[in-house]
XYZ file of C-alpha atoms in Angstrom:
387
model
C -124.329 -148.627 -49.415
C -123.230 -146.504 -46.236
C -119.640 -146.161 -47.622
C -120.786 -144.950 -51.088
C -123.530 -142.145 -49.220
C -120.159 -141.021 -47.161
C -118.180 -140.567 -50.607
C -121.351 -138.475 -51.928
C -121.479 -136.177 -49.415
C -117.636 -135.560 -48.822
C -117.775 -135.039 -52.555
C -120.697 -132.260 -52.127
C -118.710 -130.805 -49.484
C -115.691 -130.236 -51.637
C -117.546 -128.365 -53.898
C -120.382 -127.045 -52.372
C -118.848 -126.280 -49.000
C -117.541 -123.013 -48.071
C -113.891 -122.700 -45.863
C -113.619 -126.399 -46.559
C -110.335 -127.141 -48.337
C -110.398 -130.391 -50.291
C -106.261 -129.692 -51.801
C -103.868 -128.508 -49.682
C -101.944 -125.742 -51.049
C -98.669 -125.364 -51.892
C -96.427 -123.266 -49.202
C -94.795 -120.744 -51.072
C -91.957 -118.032 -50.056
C -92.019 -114.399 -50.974
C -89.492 -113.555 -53.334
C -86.624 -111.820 -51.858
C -83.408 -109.717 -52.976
C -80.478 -107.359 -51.274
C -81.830 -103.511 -51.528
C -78.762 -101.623 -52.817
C -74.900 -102.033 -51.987
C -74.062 -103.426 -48.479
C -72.282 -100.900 -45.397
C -68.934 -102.272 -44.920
C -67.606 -100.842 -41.857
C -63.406 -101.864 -41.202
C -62.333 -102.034 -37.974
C -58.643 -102.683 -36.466
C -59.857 -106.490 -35.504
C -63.057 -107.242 -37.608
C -65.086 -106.445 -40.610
C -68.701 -105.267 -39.779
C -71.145 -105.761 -42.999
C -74.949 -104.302 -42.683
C -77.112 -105.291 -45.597
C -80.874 -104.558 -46.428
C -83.633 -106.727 -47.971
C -86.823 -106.406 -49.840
C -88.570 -108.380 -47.089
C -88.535 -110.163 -43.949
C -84.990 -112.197 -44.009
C -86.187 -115.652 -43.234
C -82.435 -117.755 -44.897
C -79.177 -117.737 -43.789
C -75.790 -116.269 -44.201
C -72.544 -117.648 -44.108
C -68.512 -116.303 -44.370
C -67.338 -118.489 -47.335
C -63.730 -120.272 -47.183
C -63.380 -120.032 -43.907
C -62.415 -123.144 -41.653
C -64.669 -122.810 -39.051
C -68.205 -121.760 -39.595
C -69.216 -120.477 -36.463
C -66.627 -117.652 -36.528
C -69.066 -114.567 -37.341
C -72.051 -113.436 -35.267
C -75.044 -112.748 -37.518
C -78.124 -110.848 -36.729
C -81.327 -110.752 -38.542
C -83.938 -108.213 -37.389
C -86.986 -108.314 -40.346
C -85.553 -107.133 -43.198
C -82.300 -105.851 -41.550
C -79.039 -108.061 -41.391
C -75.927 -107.628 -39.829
C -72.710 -109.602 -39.815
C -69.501 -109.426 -37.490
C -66.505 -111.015 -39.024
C -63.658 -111.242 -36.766
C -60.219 -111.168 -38.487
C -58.044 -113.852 -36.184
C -61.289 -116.107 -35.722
C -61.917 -116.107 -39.249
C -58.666 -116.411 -40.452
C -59.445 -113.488 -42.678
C -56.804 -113.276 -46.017
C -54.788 -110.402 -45.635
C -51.738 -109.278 -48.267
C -49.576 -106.695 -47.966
C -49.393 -103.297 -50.587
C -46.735 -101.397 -51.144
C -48.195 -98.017 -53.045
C -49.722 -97.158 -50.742
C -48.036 -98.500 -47.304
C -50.894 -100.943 -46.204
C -52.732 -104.114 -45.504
C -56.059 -105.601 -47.776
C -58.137 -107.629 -46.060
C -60.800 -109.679 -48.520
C -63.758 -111.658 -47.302
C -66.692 -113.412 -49.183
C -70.261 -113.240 -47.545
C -73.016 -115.428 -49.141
C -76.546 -114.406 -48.773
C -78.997 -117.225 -48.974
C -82.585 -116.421 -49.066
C -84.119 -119.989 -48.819
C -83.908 -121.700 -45.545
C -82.461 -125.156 -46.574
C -81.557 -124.288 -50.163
C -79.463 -122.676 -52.309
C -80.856 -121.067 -55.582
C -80.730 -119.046 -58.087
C -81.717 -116.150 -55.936
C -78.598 -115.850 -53.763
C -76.002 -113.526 -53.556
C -72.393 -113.689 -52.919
C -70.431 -110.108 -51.837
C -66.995 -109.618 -51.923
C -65.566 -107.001 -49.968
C -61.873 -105.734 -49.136
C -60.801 -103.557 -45.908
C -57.682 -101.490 -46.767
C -55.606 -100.133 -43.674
C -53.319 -97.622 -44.598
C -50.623 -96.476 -42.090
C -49.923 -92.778 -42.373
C -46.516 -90.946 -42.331
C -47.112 -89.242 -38.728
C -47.480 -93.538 -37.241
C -51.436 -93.265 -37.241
C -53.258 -95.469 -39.526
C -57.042 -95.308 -41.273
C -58.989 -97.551 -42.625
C -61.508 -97.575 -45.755
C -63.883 -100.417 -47.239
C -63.692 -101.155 -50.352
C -66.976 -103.159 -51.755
C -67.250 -105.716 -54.646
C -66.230 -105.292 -57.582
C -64.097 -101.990 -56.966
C -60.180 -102.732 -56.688
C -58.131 -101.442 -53.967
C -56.557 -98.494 -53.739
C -53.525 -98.381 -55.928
C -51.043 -95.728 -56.817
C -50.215 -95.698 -60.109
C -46.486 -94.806 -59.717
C -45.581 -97.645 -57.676
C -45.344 -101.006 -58.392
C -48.149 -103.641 -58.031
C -48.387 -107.373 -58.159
C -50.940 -109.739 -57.832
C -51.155 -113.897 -57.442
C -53.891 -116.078 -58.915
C -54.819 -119.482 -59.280
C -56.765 -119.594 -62.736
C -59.389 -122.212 -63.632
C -57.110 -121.991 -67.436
C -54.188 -120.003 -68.831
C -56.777 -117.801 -69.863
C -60.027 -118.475 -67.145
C -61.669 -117.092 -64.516
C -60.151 -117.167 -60.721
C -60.494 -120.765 -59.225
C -62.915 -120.868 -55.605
C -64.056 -124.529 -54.904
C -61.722 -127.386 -56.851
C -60.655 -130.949 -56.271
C -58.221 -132.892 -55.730
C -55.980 -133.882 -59.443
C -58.286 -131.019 -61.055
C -55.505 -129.071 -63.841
C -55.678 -124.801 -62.563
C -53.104 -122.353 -63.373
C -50.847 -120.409 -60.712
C -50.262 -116.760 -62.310
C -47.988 -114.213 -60.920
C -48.202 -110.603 -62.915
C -46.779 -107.034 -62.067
C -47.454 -103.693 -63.338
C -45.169 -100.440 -63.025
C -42.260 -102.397 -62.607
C -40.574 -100.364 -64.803
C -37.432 -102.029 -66.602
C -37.597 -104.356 -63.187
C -37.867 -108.354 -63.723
C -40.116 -109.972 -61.223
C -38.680 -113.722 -59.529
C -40.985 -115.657 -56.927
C -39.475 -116.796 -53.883
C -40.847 -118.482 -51.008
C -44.370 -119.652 -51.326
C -46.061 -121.256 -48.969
C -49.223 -122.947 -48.949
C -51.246 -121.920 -45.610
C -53.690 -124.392 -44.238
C -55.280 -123.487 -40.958
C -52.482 -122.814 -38.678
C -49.778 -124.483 -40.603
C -47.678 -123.522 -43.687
C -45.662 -126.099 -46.221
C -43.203 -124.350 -48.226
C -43.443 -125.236 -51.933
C -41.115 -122.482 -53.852
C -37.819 -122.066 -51.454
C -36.164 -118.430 -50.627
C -34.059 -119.366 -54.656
C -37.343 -119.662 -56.423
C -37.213 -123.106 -57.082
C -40.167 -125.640 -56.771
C -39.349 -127.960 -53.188
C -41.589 -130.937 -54.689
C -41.330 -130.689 -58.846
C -44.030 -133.812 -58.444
C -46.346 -131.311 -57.509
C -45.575 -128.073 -58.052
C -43.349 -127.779 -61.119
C -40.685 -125.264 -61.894
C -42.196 -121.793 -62.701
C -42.301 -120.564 -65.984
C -40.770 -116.893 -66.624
C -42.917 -115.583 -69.591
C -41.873 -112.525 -69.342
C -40.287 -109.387 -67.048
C -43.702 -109.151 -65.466
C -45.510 -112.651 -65.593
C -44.885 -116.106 -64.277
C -47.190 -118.706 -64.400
C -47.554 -122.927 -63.806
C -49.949 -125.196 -64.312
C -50.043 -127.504 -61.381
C -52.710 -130.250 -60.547
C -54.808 -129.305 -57.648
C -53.355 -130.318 -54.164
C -54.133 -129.694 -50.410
C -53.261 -130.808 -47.133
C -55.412 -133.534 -45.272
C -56.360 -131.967 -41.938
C -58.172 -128.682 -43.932
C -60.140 -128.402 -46.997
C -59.683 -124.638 -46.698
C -56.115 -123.097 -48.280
C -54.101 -120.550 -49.457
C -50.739 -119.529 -51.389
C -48.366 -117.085 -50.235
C -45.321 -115.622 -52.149
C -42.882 -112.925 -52.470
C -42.280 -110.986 -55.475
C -38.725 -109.780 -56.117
C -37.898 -107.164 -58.277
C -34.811 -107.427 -59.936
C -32.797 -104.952 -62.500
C -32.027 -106.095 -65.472
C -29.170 -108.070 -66.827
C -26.513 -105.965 -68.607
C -27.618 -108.046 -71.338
C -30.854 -106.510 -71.534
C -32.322 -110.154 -69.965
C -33.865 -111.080 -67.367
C -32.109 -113.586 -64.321
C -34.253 -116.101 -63.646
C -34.223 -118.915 -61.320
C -31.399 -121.578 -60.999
C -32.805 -124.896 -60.361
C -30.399 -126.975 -61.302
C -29.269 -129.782 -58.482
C -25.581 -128.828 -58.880
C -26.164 -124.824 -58.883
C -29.474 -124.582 -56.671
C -27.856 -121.635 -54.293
C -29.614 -118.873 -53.860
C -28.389 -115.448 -54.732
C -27.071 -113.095 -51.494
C -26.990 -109.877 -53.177
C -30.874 -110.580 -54.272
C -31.993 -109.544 -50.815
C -31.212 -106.320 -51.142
C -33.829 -105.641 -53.863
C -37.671 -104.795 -52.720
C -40.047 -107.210 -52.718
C -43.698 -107.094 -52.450
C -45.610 -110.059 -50.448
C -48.792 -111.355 -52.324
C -51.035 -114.115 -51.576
C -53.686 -116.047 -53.820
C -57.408 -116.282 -53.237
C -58.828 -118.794 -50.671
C -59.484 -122.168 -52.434
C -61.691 -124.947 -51.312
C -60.267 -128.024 -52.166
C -62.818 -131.199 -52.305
C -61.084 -134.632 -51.592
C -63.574 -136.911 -54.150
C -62.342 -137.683 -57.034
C -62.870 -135.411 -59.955
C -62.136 -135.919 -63.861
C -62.208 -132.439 -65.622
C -61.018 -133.831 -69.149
C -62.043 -136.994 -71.530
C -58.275 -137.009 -72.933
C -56.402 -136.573 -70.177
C -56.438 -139.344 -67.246
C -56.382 -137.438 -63.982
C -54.339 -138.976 -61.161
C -56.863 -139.789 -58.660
C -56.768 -139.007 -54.816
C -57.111 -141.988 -53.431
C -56.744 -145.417 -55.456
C -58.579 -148.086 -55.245
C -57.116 -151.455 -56.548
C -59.590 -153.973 -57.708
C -58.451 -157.479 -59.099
C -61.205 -159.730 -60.418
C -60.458 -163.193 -62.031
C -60.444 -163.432 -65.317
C -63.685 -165.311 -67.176
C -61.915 -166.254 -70.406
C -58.641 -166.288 -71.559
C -57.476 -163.011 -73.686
C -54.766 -162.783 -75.895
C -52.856 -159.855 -75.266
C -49.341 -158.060 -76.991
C -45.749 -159.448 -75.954
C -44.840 -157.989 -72.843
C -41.923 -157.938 -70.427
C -41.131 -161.349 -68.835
C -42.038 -159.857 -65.435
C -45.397 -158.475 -66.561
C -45.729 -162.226 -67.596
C -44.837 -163.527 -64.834
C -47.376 -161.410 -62.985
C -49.870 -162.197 -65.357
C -49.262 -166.433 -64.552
C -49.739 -165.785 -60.745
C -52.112 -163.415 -60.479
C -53.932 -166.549 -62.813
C -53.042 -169.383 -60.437
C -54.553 -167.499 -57.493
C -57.445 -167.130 -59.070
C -57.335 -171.112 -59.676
C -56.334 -171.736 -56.432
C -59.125 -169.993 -55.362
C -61.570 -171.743 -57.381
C -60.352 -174.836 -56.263
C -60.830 -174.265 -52.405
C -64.020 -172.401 -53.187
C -65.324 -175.944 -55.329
C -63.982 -177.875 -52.018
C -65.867 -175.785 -49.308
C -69.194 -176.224 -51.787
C -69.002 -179.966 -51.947
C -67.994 -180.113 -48.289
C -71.158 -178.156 -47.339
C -73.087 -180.077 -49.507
C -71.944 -183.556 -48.021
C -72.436 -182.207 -44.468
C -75.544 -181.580 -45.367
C -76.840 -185.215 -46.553
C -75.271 -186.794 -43.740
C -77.242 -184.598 -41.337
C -80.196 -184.910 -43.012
C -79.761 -188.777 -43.184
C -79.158 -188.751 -39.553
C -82.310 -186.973 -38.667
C -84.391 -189.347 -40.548
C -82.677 -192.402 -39.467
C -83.722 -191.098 -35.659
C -87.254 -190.269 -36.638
C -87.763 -193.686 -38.109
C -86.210 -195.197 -34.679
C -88.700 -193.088 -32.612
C -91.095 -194.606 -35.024
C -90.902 -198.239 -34.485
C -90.239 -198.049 -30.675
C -93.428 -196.233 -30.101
C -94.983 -199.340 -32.451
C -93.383 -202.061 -30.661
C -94.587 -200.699 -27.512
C -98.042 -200.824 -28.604
């Protein structure tokens, strides 16, 4: 009866009791958001970002794309944050523009206002630092925040290099390995120029691997195939998603050469053939205009994007198991036959010495066991003849 009494009363205390909590509640966080635009300051070596919240700042920020994490310096003071974002440290993608004379930084800062967690209530700012280099040698600097573009003059030409989710998608950020994406080159005030890519690069932390040579012509058609010239101001190729092992964090980098016209009225494109890959002298002395792609984060797990088109995997795992019964297939070639016959008889041979160890184990195991008894029994009728 003393238990059930103690249940009674701890009940009446629940109920009855007051500043007794019976349910513990549920912690909860304040819902929180960015107040307004962020204050992007450029400098000549870093990018200084100074964003304000509705309340106290209690989650985390974080440079995204970058290879090493720890680059920036962050400081959260209440509702107050600011971020230092070193260019070198960072690796910070940079591209070079031509109307006007300059350099465009861009950098990605993700705002995460849980913790642990992402969710639904994060932010992610994109932001671009123009330096422009005056005629007089000195240079200035302006930041340009998300989504404005940079700073273009609309008599000179422009260019710009993509890698497209689709032909016709968004621009690719995290992908993986075998995943289909489009590479798309496009120009504007050209004029009656045609545009050719020459040497890209892929950039991967400190090292580059050169995938279009100085001719335009793919270095490795397995995975980068031969562009394809749409038109005098767009090139484009759909390539399968590939990366270099020691980063997950890369980069393409081209340059975009404008050429004049054929007499023809065409446009010269490209010649890739084994016999007549040279590249063209006189085609250096026509501008070109450097451009590189957007950072891309390339996962190594495997990753199918489409039911009706087998994606070639990164790394292959080759699983035989012996067959249970016997299938009739479709006439093959002899040597897929023949493959077919030994790949069986190891799989017999291996039943066999599997069948052998079993009965060996089993037989080892009766003659032990008859051992043991035949020494118990022994013991036995000693210890009775002795008494």
């Amino acid at each position: 009866m003393n238990w059930r009494f103690s249940m009674l009363l701890l009940l009446l205390l629940c109920f009855d009791g007051p500043g007794i909590k019976c349910q513990e509640e549920e912690e909860t966080l304040p819902r929180n958001e960015v107040l307004g635009e962020p204050t992007v300051s450029c400098a000549a070596d870093a990018i200084y970002v100074k964003l304000r919240t509705k309340s106290t700042f209690l989650g985390h920020v974080d440079v995204k794309y970058t290879p090493d994490k720890s680059c920036f310096q962050s400081l959260v003071t209440n509702n107050q944050i600011e971020i230092l974002i070193p260019h070198e440290e960072c690796m910070v993608p940079r591209r070079r523009s031509l109307h006007p004379t300059g350099v465009i930084l861009e950098v990605s800062l993700s705002v995460s206002f849980h913790p642990e967690f992402t969710t639904v209530d994060d932010r992610i700012f994109n932001m671009q630092c123009f330096h422009q280099k005056k005629s007089n040698g000195s240079s200035s600097s302006l930041a340009i925040g998300s989504p404005q573009p940079p700073p273009t003059d609309t008599k000179g030409p422009s260019c710009s290099y993509e890698v497209l989710t689709s032909p016709e998608g968004s621009p690719a950020g995290r992908l993986a390995l075998g995943q289909n994406v489009y590479h798309s080159w496009q120009c504007q005030n050209v004029y009656e120029s045609c545009i050719m890519i020459e040497s890209c690069q892929l950039v991967g932390g400190e090292e580059t691997h050169e995938v279009i040579d100085s001719s335009g012509c793919s270095k490795h058609e397995s995975i980068m195939p031969q562009l394809e010239y749409h038109n005098r101001t767009h090139v484009g190729a759909s390539v399968k998603v590939f990366g270099v092992s020691h980063t997950s964090i890369v980069y393409f980098a081209c340059q975009v050469r404008l050429h004049p016209q054929l007499p023809t009225g065409e446009c010269p494109k490209p010649k890739c053939d084994l016999m007549r890959r040279k590249r063209d002298e006189s085609s250096s002395q026509f501008p070109s205009i450097d451009v590189r792609s957007q950072n891309l984060e390339i996962s190594q797990l495997i990753n199918v994007t489409s039911s009706t088109e087998s994606q070639i995997p990164s790394e292959s795992v080759i699983q035989h198991t012996c067959p249970d019964i016997h299938v009739e297939s479709a006439p093959a070639e002899e040597a897929s036959e023949s493959k077919l016959i030994e790949e069986k008889k190891i799989c017999a041979d291996f039943r066999s010495v599997l069948i052998v160890s079993i009965l060996l184990t089993m037989a080892l195991i009766i003659i032990t066991t008859t051992i043991v008894v035949l020494i118990v029994r022994r013991q036995k009728y000693e210890i009775a003849s002795m008494s």
